[in-house]
Each structure stands twice: as C-alpha cells, then as structure tokens.
PDB file of C-alpha atoms and ligand atoms in Angstrom:
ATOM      1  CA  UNK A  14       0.000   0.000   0.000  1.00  0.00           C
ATOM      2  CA  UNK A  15       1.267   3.908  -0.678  1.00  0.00           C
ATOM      3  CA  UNK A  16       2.409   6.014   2.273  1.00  0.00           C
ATOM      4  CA  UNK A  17      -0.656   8.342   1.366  1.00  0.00           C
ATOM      5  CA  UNK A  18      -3.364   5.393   1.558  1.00  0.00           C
ATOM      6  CA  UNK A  19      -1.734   3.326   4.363  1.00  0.00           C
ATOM      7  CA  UNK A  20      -2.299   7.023   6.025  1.00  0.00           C
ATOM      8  CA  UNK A  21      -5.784   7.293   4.989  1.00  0.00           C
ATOM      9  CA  UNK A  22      -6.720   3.919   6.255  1.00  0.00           C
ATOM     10  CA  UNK A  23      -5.027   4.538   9.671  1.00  0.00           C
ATOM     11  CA  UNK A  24      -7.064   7.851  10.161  1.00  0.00           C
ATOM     12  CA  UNK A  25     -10.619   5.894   9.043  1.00  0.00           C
ATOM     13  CA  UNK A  26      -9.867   2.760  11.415  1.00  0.00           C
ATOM     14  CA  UNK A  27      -8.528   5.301  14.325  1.00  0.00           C
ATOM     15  CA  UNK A  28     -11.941   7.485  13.424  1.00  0.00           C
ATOM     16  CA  UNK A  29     -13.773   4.068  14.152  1.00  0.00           C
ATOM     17  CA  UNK A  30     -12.619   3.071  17.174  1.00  0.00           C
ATOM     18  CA  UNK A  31     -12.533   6.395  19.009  1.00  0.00           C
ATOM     19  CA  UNK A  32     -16.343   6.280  17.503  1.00  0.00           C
ATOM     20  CA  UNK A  33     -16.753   2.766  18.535  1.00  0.00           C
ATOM     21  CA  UNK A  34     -15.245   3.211  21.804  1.00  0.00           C
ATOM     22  CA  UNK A  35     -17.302   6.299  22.891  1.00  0.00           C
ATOM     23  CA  UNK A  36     -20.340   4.488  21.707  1.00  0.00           C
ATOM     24  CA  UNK A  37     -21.493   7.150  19.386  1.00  0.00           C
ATOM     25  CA  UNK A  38     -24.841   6.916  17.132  1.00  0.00           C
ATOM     26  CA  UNK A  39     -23.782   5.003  13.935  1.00  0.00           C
ATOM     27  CA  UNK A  40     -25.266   7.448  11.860  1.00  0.00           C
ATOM     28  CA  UNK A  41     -21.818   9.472  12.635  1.00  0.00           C
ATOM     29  CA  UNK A  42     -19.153   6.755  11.644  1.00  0.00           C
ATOM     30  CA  UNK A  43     -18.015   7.345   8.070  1.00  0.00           C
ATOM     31  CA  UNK A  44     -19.257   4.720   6.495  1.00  0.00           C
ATOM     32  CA  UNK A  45     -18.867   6.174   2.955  1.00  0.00           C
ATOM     33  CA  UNK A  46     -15.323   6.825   3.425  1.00  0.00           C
ATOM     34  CA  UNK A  47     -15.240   3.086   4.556  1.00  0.00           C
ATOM     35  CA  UNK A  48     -16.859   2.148   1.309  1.00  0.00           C
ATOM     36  CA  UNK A  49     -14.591   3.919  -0.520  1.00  0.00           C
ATOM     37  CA  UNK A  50     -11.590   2.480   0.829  1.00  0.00           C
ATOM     38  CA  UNK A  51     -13.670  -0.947   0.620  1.00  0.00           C
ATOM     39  CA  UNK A  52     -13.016  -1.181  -3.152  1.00  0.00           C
ATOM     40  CA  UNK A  53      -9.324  -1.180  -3.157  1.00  0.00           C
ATOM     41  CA  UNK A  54      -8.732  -2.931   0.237  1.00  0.00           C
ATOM     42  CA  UNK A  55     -11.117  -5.810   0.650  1.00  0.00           C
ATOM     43  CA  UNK A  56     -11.473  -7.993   3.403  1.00  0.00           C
ATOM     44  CA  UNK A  57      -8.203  -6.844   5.046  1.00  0.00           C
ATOM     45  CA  UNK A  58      -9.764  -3.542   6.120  1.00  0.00           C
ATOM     46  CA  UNK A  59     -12.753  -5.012   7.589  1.00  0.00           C
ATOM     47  CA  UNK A  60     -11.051  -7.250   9.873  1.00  0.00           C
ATOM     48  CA  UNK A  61      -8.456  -4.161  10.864  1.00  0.00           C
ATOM     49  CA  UNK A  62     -11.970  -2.668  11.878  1.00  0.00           C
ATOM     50  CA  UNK A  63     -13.214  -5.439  13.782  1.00  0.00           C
ATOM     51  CA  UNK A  64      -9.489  -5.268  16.068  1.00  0.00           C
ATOM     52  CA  UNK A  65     -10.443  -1.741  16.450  1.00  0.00           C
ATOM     53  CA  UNK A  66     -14.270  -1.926  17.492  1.00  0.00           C
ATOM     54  CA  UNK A  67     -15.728  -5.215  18.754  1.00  0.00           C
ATOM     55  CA  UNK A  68     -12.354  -7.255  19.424  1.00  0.00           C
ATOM     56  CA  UNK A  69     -10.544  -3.997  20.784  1.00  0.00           C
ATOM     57  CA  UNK A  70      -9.471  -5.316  24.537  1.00  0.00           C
ATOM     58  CA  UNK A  71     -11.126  -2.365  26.277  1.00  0.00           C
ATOM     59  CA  UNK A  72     -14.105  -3.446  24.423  1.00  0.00           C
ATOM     60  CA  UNK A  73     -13.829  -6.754  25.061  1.00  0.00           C
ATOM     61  CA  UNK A  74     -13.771  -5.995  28.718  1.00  0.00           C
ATOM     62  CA  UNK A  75     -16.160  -3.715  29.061  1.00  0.00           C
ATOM     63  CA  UNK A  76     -18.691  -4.742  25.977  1.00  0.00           C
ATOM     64  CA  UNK A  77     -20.913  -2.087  24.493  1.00  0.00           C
ATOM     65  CA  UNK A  78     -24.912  -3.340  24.548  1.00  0.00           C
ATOM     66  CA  UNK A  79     -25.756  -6.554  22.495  1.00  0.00           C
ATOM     67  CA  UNK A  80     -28.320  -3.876  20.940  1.00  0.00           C
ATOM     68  CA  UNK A  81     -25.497  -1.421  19.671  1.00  0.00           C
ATOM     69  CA  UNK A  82     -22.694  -4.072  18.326  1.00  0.00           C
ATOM     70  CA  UNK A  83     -25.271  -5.892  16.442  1.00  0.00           C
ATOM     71  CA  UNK A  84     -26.167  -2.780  14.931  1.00  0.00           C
ATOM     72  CA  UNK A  85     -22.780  -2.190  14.645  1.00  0.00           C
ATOM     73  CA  UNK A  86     -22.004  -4.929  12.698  1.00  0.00           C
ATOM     74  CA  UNK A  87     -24.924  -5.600  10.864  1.00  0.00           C
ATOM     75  CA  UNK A  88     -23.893  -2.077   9.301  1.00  0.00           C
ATOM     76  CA  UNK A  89     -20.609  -3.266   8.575  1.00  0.00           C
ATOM     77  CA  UNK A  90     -21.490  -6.199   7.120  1.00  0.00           C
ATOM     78  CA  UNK A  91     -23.593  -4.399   4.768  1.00  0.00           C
ATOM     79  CA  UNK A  92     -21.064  -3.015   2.781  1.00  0.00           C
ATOM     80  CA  UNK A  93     -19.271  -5.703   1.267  1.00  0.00           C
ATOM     81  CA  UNK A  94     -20.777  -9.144   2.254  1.00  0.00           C
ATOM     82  CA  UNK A  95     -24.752  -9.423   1.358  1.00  0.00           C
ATOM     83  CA  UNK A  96     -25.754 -13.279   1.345  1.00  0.00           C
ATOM     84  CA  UNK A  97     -22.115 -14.195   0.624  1.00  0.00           C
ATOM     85  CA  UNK A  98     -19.520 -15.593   3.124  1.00  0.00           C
ATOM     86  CA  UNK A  99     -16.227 -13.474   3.801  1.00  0.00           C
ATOM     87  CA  UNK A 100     -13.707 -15.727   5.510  1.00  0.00           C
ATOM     88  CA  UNK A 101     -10.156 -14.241   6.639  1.00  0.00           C
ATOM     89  CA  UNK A 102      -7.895 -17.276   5.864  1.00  0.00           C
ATOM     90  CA  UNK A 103      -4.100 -18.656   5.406  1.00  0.00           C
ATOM     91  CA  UNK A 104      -2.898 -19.241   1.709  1.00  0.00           C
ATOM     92  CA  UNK A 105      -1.107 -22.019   2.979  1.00  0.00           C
ATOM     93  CA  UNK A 106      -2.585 -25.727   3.063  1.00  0.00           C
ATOM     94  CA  UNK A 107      -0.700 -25.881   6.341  1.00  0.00           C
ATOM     95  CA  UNK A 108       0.558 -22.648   8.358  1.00  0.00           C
ATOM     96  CA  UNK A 109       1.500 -22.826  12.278  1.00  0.00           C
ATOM     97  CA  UNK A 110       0.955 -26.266  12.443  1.00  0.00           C
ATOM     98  CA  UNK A 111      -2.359 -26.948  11.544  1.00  0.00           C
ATOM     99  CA  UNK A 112      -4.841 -27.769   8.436  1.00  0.00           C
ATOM    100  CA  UNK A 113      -7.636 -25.704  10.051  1.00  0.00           C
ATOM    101  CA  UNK A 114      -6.228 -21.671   8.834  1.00  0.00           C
ATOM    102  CA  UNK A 115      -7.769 -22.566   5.368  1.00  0.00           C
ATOM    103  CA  UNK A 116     -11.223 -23.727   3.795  1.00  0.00           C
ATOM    104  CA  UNK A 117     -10.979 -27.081   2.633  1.00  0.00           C
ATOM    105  CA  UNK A 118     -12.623 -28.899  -0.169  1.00  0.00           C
ATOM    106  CA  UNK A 119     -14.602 -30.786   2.490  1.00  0.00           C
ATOM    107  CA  UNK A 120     -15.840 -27.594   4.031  1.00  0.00           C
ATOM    108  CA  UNK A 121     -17.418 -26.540   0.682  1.00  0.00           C
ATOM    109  CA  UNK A 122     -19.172 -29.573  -0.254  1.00  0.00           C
ATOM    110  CA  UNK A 123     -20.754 -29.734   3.594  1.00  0.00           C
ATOM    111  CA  UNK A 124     -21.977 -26.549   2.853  1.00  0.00           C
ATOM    112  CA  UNK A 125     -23.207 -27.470  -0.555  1.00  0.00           C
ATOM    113  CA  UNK A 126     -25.481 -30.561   0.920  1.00  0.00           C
ATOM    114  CA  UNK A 127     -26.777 -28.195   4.040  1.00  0.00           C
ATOM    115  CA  UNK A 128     -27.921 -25.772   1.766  1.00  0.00           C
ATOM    116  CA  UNK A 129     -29.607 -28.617  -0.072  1.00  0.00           C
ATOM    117  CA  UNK A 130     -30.992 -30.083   2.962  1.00  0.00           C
ATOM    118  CA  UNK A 131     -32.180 -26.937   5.104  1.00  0.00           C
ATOM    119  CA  UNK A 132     -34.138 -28.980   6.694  1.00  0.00           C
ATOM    120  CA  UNK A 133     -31.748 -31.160   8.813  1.00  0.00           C
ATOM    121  CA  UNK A 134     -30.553 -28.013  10.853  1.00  0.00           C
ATOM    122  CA  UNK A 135     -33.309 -25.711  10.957  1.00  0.00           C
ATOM    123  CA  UNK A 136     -34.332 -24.620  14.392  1.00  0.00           C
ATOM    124  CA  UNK A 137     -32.130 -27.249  15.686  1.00  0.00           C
ATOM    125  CA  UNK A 138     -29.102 -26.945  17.717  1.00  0.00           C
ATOM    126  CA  UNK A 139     -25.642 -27.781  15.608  1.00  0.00           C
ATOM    127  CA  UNK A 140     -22.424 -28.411  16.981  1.00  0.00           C
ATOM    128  CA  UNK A 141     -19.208 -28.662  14.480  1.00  0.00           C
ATOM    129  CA  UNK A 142     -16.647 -30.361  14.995  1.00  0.00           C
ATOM    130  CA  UNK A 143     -13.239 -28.836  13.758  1.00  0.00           C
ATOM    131  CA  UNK A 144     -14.766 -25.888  11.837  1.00  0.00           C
ATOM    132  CA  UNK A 145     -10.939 -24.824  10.986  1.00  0.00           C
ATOM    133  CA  UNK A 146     -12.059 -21.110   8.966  1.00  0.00           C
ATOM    134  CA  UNK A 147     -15.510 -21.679   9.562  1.00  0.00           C
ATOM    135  CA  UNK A 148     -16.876 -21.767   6.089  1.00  0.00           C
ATOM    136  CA  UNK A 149     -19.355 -24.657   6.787  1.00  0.00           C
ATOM    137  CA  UNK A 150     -21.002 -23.388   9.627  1.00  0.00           C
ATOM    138  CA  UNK A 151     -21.446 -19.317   8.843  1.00  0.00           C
ATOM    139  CA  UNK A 152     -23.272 -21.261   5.456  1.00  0.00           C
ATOM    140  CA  UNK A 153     -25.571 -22.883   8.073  1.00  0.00           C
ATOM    141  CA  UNK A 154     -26.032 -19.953   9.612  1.00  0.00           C
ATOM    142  CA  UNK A 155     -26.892 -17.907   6.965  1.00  0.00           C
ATOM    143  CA  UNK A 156     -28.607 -20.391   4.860  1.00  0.00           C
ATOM    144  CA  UNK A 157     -30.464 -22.670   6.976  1.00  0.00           C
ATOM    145  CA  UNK A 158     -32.038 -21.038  10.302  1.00  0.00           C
ATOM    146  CA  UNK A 159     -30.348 -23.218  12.946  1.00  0.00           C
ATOM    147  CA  UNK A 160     -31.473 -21.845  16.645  1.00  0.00           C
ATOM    148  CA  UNK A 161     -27.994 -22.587  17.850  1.00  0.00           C
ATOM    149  CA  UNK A 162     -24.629 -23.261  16.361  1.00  0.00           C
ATOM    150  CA  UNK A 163     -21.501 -24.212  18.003  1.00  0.00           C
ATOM    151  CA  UNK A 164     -18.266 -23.789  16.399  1.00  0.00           C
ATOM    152  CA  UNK A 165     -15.502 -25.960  17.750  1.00  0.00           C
ATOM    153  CA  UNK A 166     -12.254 -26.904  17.058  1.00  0.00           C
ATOM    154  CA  UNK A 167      -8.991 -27.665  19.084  1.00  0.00           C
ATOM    155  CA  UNK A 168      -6.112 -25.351  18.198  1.00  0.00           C
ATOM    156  CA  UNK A 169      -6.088 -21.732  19.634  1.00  0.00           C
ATOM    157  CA  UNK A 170      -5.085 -19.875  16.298  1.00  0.00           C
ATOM    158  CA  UNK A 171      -7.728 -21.385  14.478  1.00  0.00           C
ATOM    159  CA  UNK A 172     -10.067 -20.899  17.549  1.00  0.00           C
ATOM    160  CA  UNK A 173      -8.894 -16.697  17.072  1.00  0.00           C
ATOM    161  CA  UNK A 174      -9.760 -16.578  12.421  1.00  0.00           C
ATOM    162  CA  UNK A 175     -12.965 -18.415  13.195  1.00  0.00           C
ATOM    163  CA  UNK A 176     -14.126 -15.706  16.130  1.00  0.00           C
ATOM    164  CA  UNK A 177     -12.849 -13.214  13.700  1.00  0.00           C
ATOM    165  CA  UNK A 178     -14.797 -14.790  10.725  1.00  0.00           C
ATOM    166  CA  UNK A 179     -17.979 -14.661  12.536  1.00  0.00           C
ATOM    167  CA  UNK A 180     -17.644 -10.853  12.972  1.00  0.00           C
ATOM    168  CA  UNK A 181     -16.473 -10.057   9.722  1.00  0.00           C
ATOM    169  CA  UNK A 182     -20.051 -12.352   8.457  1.00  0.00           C
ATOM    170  CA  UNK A 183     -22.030  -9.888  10.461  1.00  0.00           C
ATOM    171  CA  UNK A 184     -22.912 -12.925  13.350  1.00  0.00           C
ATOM    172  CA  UNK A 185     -22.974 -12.038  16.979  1.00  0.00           C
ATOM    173  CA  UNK A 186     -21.156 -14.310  19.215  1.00  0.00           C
ATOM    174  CA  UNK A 187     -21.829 -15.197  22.761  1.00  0.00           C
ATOM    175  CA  UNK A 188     -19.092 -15.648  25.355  1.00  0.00           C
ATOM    176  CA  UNK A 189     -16.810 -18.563  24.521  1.00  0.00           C
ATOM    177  CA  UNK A 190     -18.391 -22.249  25.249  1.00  0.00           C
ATOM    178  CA  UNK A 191     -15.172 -23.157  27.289  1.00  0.00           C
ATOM    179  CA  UNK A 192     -17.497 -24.740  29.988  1.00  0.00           C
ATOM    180  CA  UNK A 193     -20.207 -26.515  27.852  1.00  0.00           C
ATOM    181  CA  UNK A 194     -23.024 -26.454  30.848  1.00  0.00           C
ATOM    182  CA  UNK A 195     -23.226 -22.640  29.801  1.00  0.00           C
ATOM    183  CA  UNK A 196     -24.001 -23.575  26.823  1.00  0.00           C
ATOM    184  CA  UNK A 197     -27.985 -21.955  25.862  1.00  0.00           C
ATOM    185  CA  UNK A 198     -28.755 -24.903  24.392  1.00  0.00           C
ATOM    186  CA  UNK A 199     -32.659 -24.963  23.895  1.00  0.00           C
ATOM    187  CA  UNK A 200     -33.681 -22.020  25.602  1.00  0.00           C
ATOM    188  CA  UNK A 201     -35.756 -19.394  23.499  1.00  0.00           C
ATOM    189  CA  UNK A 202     -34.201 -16.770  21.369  1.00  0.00           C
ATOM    190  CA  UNK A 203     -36.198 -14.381  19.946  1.00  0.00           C
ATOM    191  CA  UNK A 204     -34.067 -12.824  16.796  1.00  0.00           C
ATOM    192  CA  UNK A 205     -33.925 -14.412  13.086  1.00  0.00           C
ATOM    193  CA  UNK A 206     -30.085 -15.024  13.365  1.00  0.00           C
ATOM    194  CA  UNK A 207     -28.872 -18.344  15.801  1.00  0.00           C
ATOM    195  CA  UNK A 208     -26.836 -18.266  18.988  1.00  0.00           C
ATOM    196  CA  UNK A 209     -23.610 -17.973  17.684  1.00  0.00           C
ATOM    197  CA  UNK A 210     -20.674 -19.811  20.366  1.00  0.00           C
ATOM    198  CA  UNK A 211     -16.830 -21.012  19.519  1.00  0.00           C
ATOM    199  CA  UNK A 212     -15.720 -24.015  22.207  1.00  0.00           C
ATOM    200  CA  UNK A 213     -12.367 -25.181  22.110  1.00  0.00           C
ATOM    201  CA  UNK A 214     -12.525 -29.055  21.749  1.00  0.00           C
ATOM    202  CA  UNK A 215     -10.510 -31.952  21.165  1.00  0.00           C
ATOM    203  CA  UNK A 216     -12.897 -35.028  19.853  1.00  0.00           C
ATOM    204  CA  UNK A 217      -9.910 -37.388  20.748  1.00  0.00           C
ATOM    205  CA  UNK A 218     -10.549 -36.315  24.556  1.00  0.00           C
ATOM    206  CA  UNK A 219     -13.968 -35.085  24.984  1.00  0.00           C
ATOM    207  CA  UNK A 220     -16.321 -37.536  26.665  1.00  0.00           C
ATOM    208  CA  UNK A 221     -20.073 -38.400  26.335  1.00  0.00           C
ATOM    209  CA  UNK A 222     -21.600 -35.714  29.023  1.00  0.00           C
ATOM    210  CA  UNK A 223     -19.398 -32.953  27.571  1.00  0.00           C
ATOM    211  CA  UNK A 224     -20.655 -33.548  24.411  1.00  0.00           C
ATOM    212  CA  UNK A 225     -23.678 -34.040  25.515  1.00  0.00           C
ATOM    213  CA  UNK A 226     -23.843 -30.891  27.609  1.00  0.00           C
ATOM    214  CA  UNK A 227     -23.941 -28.358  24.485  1.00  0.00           C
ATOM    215  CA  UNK A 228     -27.366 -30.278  24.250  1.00  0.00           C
ATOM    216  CA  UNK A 229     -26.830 -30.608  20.526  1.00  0.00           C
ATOM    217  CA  UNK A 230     -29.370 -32.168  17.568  1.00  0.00           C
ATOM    218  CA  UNK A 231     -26.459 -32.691  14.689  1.00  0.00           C
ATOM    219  CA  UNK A 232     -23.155 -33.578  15.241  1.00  0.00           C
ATOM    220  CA  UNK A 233     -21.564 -31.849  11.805  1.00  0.00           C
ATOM    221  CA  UNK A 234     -17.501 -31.919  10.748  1.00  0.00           C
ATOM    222  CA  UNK A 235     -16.273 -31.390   6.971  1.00  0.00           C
ATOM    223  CA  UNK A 236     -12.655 -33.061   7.058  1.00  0.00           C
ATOM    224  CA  UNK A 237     -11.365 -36.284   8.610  1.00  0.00           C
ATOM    225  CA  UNK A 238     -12.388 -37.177  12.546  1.00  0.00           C
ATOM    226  CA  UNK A 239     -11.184 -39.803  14.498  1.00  0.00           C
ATOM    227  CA  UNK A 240     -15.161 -41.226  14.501  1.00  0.00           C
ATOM    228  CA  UNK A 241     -16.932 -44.224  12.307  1.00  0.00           C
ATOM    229  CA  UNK A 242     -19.554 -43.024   9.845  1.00  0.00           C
ATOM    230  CA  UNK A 243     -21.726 -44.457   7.292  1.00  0.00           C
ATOM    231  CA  UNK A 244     -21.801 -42.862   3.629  1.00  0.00           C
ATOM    232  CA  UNK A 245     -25.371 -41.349   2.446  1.00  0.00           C
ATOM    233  CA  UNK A 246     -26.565 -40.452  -0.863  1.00  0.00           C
ATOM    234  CA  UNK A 247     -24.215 -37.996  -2.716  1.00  0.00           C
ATOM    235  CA  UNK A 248     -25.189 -34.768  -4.056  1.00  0.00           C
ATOM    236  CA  UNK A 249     -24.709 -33.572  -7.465  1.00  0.00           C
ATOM    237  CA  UNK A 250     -25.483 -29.713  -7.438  1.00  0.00           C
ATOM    238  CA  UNK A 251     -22.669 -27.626  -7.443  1.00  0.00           C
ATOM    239  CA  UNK A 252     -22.514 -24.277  -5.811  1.00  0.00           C
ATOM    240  CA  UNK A 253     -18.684 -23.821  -4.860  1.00  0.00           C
ATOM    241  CA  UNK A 254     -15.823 -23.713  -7.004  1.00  0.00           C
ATOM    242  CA  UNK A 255     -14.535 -26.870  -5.496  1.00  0.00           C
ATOM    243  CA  UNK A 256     -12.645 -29.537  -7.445  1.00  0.00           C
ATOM    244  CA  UNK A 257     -14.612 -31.573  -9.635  1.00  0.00           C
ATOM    245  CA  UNK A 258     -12.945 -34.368  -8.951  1.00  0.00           C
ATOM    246  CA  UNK A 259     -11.867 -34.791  -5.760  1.00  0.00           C
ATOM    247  CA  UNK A 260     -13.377 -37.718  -3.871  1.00  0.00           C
ATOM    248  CA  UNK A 261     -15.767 -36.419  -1.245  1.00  0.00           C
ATOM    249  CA  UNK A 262     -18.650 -38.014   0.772  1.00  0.00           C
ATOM    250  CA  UNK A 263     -21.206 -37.306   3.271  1.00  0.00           C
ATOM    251  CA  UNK A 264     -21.145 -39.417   5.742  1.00  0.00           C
ATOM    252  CA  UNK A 265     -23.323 -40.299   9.118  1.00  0.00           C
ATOM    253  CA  UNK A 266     -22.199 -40.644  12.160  1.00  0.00           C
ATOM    254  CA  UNK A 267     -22.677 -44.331  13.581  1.00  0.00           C
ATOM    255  CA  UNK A 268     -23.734 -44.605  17.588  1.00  0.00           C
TER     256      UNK A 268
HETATM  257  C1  SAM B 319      -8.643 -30.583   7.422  1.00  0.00           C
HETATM  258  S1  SAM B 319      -9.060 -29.284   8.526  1.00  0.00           S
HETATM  259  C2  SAM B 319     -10.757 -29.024   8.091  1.00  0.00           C
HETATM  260  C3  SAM B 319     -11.257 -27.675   8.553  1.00  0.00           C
HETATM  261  C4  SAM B 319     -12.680 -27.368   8.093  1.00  0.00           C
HETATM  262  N1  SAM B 319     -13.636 -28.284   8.660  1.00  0.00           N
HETATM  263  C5  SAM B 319     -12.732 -27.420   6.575  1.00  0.00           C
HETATM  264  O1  SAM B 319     -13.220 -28.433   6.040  1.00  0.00           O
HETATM  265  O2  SAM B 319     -12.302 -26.435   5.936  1.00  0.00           O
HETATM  266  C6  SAM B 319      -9.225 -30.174  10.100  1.00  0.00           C
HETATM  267  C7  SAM B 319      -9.627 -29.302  11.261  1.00  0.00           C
HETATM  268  O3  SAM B 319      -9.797 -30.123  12.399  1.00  0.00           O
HETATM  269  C8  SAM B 319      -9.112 -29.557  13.501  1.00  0.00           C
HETATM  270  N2  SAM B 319      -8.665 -30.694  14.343  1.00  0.00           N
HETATM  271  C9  SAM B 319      -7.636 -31.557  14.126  1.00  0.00           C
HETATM  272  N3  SAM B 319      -7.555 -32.441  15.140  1.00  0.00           N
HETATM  273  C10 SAM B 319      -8.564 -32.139  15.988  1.00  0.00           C
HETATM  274  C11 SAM B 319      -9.013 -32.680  17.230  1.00  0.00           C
HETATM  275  N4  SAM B 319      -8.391 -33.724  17.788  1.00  0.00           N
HETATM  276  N5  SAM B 319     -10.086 -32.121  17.822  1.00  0.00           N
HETATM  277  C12 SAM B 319     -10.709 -31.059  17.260  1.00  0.00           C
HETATM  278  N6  SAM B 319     -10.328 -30.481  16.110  1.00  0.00           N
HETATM  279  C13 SAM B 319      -9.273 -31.011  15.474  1.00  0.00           C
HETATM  280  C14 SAM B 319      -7.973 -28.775  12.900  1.00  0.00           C
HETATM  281  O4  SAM B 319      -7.526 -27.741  13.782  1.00  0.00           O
HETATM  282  C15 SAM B 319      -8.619 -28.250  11.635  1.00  0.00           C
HETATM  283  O5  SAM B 319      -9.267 -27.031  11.870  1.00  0.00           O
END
C-alpha cells in the first residue's frame, strides 16, 4: 500500500474506534469513506476494523450493549458481504501447524449438501466439529435457520480466524463455550439469526456428558475425525468452485 493510503486507512480505522469506543450513534461513523476504501482494500480492512471496534481489549472488557454491536455490525457487514460468506484465511494448506487456517474442499461440499438439505438443521441446535475457517457453519447460519450453532475446534489460532470470521459475516457471538453447561442450548431466542458460540474441543478427549452438555441435535464436521460413519446419498449440485474431482462423501455418524 502507498504512504498516502496506508495514512488514509489509519485515520478511518482510528476514526472508528474512538467512535466505537465512545459508543457514538452510527449514523456518525463514516461509512462512505469506509466504502470507498472498501473497493481497493477488501477484506483486510474489515477485519483491521473489527481489532479496532468489537475485538478492541477495552471493548472486550467492558462490551458495548448486544443492541449497539449488532447494529454495529450488521452495518458493517452491509457493505461488502450481502448473502455471501467473507472468511479471513491462510494461503497455505498448512501454516502454524495446523490444516484448520484454510477452507478445505470438504468444508465446501458440507456446505453445498446443508444448503440442499435446510431442513436437517433448521431450528435445531448444531455443533461442528473442527470448523478450521468456519466456512461450513457461517453457510448454516446464513442459509439454513439453525437456533444454535456451536463452532468448535482444538487449536487456539484457528479458535482466534474463526471468532474473527464470525464478525467479519455480520454474526454475533456469545461468550466462549469453554465450559459446555453454559451452553444456551434450547432455551428461546427471539431474533432471526442463531446463537452464535466457539468451544475449544478436542474429539480425541472429549467424553459423552461434555458432548452431551452443548445439548446438541447434529453432530456436523467437513474433514477427517477420528469417529466411524456411514456414507449417504451424494449430491450432485454444485454451488462452490470446489474440485470436480476430488473424492468427497457425506457421511453419518454411527452410535
Ligand atoms: C482438514 S481441517 C478441516 C477444517 C474445516 N472443517 C474445513 O473443512 O475447511 C481439520 C480441522 O480439524 C481440527 N482438528 C484436528 N484435530 C482435531 C481434534 N483432535 N479435535 C478437534 N479439532 C481437530 C484442525 O484444527 C482443523 O481445523
């Protein structure tokens, strides 16, 4: 980036968060600035702008009302996103040790046969299981009208692009799922959009009642897990620009 625009974008993220921070009326941010820089920066800008606003530490420890960050990002969201699904990721297949910084074929094709099958998620509870970038599940989300979705997965840096992921898609997230029992689970919500949580969890270590304490209906991963499965139908409609020819499945979990 030029001197002169890396300026430019320093004064409209530093404009947002003193905004942000001082919880001023939304109408005052400057959004068309924002959409300006939008068209040369992409992405990049928009999670700079989350750091500044809803993941800044002061807010994180002393959190504006639900009513103003959903507002908040809703707003953001607006700009560049629509319906779509705007994932920060790694380029890298594998980057500081894990598989889970990047969407994987997998991921897409979940999401293809969800969007298919509405049905098996809406107003149900779903809990992933290593949701790596998250593509899968902010699909679900958007798509398919779960009441709850949990997002899990066990490595910490993966745990930090998915929370930032489900800002930057406009989603509001509850506190972290770290103790399960906290978990919602059934209780009544009464907006469109699904309780939103991130757990950290290993599926080669978490037992039957902590599983069962995020009260969940489905039991979704898109990847490889440790667990035995039975193969159902395939799908042949193709939404994502996934490899033709790769050799995917869905598969259902055996108890
Ligand atoms: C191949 S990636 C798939 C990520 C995502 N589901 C996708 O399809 O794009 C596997 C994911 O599982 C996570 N993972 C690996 N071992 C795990 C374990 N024992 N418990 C939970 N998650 C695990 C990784 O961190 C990574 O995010």
């Amino acid at each position: 980036m030029a001197r002169e625009e890396s300026v430019e974008a320093s004064r409209l993220l530093q404009s947002f968060e003193r905004r942000f921070l001082a919880a001023r009326a939304l109408r005052s941010f400057p959004w068309q600035s924002l959409e300006e820089k939008l068209r040369d920066s992409g992405s990049e800008l928009l999670l700079d702008i989350l750091q500044k606003t809803v993941k800044h530490p002061l807010c994180v420890k002393h959190p504006p009302s639900v009513k103003y960050a959903r507002c908040f990002l809703s707003e953001l969201i607006r700009k560049p996103s629509g319906d779509s699904v705007t994932l920060s990721e790694s380029s890298a297949i594998i980057s500081h040790g894990t598989t889970g910084l990047v969407t994987w074929n997998a991921a897409l094709y979940l999401a293809e046969w969800a969007i298919e099958n509405p049905a098996a998620f809406t107003h149900r509870t779903v809990l992933e299981l290593g949701s790596g970038a998250g593509l899968t599940g902010l699909a679900i989300c958007k798509m398919c009208h779960p009441r709850a979705y949990v997002f899990s997965d066990c490595h910490s840096l993966v745990l930090e692009q998915l929370r930032g992921n489900i800002l930057l898609n406009g989603l509001l997230l509850e506190s972290d799922a770290t103790a399960p029992a906290q978990h919602p689970g059934h209780t009544t919500h009464n907006t469109e959009s699904p309780r939103v949580t991130v757990a950290q969890l290993d599926w080669d270590i978490v037992t039957a009642p902590q599983l069962a304490a995020f009260q969940p209906d489905v039991i979704i991963a898109a990847g490889k897990a440790g667990i035995s499965w039975e193969a159902a139908p395939r799908h042949n409609q193709k939404l994502f620009p996934y490899e033709e020819h790769s050799e995917m499945e869905i598969l259902k979990l055996m108890l």
